[in-house]
PDB file of N, CA and C in Angstrom:
ATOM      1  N   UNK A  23      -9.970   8.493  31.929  1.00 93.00           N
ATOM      2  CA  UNK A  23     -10.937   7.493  31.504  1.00 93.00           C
ATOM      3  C   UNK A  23     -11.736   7.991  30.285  1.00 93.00           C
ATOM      4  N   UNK A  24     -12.125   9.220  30.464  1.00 96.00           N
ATOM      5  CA  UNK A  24     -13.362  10.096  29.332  1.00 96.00           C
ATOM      6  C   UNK A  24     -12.210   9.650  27.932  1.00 96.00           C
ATOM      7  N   UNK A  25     -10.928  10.328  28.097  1.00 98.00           N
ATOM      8  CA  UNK A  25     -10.251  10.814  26.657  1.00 98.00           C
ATOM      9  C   UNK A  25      -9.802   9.159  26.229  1.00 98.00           C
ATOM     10  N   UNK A  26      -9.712   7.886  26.896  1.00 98.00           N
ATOM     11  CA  UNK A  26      -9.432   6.489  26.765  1.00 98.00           C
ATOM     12  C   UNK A  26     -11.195   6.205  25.614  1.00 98.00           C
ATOM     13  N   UNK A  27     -11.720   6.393  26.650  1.00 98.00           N
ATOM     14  CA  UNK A  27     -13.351   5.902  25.858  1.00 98.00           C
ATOM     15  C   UNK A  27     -13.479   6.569  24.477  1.00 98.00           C
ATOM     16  N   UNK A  28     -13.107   7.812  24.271  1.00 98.00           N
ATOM     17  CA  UNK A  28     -13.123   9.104  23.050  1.00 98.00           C
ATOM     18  C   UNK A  28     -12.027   8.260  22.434  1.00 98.00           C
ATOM     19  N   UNK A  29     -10.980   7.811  22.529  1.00 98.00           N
ATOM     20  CA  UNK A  29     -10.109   7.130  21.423  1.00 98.00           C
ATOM     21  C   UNK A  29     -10.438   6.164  21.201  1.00 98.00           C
ATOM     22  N   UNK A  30     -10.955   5.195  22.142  1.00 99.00           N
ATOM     23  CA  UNK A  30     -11.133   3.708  22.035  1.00 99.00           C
ATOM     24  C   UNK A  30     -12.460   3.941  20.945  1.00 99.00           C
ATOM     25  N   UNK A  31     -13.218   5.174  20.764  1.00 99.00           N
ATOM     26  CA  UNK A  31     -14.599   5.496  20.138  1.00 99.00           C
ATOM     27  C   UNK A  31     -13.662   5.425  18.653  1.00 99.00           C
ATOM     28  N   UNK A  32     -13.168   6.366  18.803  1.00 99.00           N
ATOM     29  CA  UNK A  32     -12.372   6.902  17.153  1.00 99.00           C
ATOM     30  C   UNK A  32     -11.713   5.469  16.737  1.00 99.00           C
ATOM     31  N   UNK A  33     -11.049   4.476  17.249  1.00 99.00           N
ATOM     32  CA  UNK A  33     -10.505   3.275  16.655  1.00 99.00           C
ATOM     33  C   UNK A  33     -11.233   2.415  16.083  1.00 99.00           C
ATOM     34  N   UNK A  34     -12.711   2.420  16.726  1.00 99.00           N
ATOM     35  CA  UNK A  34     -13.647   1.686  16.403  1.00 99.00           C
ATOM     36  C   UNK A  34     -14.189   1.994  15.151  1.00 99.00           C
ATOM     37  N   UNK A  35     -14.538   3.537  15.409  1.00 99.00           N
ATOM     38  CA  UNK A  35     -15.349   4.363  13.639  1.00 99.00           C
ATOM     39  C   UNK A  35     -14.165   3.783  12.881  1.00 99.00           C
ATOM     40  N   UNK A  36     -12.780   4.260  13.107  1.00 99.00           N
ATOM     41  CA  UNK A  36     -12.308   3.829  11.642  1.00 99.00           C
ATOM     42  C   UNK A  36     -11.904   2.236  11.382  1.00 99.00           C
ATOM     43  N   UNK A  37     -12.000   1.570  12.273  1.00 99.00           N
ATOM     44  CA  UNK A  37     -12.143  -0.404  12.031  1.00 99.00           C
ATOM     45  C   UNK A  37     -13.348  -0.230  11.255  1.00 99.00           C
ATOM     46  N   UNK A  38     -14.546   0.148  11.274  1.00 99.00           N
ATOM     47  CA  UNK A  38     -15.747  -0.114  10.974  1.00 99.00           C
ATOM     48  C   UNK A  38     -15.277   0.446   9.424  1.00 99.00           C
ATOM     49  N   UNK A  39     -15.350   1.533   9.426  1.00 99.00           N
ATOM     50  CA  UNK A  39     -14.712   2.114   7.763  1.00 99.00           C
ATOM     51  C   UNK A  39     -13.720   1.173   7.259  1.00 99.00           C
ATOM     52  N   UNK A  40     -12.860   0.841   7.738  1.00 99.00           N
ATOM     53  CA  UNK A  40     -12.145  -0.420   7.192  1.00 99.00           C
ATOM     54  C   UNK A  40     -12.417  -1.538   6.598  1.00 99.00           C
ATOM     55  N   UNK A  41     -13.546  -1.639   7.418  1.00 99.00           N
ATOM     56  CA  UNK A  41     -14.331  -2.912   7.317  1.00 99.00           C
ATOM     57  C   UNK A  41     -15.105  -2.996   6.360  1.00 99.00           C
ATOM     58  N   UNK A  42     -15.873  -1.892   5.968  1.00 99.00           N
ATOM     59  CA  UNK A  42     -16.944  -1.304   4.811  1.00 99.00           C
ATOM     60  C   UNK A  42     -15.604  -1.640   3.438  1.00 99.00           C
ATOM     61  N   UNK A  43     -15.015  -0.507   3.511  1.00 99.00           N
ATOM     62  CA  UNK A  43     -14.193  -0.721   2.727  1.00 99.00           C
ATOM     63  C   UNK A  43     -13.539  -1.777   2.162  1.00 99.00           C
ATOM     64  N   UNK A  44     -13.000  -2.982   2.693  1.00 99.00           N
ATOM     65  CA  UNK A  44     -12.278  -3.975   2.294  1.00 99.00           C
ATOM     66  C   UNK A  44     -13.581  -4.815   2.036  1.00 99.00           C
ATOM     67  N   UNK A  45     -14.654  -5.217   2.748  1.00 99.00           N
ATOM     68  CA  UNK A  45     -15.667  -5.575   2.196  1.00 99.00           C
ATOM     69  C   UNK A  45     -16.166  -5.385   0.650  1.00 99.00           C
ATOM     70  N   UNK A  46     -16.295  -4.373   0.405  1.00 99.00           N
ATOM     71  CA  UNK A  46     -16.463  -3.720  -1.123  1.00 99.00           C
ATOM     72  C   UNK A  46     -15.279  -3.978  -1.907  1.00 99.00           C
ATOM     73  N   UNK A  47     -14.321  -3.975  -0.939  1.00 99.00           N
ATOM     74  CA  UNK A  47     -13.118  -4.693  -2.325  1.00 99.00           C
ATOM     75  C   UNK A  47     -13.258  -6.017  -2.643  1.00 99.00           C
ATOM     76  N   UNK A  48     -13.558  -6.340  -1.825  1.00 99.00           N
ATOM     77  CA  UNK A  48     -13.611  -8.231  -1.845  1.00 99.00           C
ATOM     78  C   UNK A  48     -14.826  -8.651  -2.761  1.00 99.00           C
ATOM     79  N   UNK A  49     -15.534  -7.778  -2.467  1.00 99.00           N
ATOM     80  CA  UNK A  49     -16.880  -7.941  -3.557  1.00 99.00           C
ATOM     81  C   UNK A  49     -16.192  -7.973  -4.793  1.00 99.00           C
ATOM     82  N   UNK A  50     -15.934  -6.868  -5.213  1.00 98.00           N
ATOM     83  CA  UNK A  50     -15.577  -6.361  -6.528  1.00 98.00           C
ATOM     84  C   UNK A  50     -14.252  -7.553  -6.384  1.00 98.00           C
ATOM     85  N   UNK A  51     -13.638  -7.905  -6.560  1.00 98.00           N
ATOM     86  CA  UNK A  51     -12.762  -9.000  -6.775  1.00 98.00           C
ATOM     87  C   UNK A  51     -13.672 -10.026  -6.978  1.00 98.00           C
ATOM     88  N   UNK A  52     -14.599 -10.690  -6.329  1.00 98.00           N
ATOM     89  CA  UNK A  52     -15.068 -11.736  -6.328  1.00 98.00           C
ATOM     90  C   UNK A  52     -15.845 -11.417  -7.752  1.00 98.00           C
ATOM     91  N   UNK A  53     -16.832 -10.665  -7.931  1.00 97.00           N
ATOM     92  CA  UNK A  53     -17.328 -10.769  -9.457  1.00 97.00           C
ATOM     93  C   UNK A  53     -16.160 -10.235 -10.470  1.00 97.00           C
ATOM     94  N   UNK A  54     -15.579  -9.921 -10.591  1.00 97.00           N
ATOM     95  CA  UNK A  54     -14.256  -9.846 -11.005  1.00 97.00           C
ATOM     96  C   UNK A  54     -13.680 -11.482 -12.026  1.00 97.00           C
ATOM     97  N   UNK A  55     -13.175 -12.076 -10.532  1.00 96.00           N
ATOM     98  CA  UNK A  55     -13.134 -13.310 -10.940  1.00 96.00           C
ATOM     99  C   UNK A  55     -14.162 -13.975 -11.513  1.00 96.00           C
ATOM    100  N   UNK A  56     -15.199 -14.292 -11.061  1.00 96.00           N
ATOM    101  CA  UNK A  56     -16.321 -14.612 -11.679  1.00 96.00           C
ATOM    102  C   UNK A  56     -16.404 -14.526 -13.265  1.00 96.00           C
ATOM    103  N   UNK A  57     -16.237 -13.068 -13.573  1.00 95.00           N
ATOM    104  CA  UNK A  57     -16.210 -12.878 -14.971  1.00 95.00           C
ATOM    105  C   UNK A  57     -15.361 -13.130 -15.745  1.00 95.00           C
ATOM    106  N   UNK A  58     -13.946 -13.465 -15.245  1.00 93.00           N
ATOM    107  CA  UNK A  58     -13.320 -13.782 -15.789  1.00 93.00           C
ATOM    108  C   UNK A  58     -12.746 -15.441 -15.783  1.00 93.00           C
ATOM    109  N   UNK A  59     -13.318 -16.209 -14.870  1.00 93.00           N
ATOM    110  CA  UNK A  59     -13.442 -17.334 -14.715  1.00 93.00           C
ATOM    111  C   UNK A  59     -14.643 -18.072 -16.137  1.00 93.00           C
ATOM    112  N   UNK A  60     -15.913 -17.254 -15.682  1.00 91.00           N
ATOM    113  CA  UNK A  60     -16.915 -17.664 -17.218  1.00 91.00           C
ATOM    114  C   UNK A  60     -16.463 -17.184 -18.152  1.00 91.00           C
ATOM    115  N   UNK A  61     -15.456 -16.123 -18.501  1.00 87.00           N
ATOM    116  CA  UNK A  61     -14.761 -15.942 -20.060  1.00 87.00           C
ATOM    117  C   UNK A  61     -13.855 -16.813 -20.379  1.00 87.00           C
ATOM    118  N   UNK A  62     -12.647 -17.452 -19.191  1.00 86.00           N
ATOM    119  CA  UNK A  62     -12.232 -18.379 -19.352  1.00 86.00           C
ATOM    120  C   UNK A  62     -13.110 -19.917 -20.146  1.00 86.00           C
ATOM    121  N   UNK A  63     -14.053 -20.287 -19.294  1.00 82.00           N
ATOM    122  CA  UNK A  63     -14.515 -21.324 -19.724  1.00 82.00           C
ATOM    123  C   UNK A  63     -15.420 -21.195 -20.972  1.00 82.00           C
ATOM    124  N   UNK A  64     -16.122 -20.156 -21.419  1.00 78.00           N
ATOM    125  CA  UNK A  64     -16.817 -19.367 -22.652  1.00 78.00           C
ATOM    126  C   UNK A  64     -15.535 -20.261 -24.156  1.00 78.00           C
ATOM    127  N   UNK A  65     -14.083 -19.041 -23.350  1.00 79.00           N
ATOM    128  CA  UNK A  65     -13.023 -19.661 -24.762  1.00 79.00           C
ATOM    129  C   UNK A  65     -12.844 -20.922 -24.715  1.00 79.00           C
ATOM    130  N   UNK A  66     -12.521 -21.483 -23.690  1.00 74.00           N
ATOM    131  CA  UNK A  66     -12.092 -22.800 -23.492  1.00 74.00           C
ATOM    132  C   UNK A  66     -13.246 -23.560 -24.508  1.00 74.00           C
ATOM    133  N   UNK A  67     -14.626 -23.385 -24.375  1.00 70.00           N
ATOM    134  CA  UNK A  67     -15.802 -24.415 -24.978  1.00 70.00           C
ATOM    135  C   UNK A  67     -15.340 -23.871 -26.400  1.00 70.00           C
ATOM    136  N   UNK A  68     -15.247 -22.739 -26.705  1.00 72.00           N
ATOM    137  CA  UNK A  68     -15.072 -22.281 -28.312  1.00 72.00           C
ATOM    138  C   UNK A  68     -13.959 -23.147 -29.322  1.00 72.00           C
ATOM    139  N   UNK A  69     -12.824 -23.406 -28.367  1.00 68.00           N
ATOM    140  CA  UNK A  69     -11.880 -23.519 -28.963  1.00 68.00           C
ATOM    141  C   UNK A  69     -11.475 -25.232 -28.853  1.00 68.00           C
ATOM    142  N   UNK A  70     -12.220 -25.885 -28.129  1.00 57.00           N
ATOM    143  CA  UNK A  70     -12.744 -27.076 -28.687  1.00 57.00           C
ATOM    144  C   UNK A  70     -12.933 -27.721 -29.635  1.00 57.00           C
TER     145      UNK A  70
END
């Protein structure tokens, strides 16, 4: 039971790190796009 709870512990820390992690990617993608969505529309008005 002890060494079940001690792994089921360790699966959890690293879901949670996972979680941090892909979080922060998704960020950074999202302003990402962002910026390159308003450069899109920036040229688009220019070239009008």
């Amino acid at each position: 039971m002890h060494e079940e709870l001690t792994r089921l512990r360790a699966q959890l820390k690293a879901q949670d790190k996972e979680i941090r992690r892909l979080k922060k990617e998704n960020d950074f993608l999202e302003e990402a796009s962002a910026f390159f969505a308003a450069s899109r529309l920036k040229s688009t008005k220019t070239n009008v």
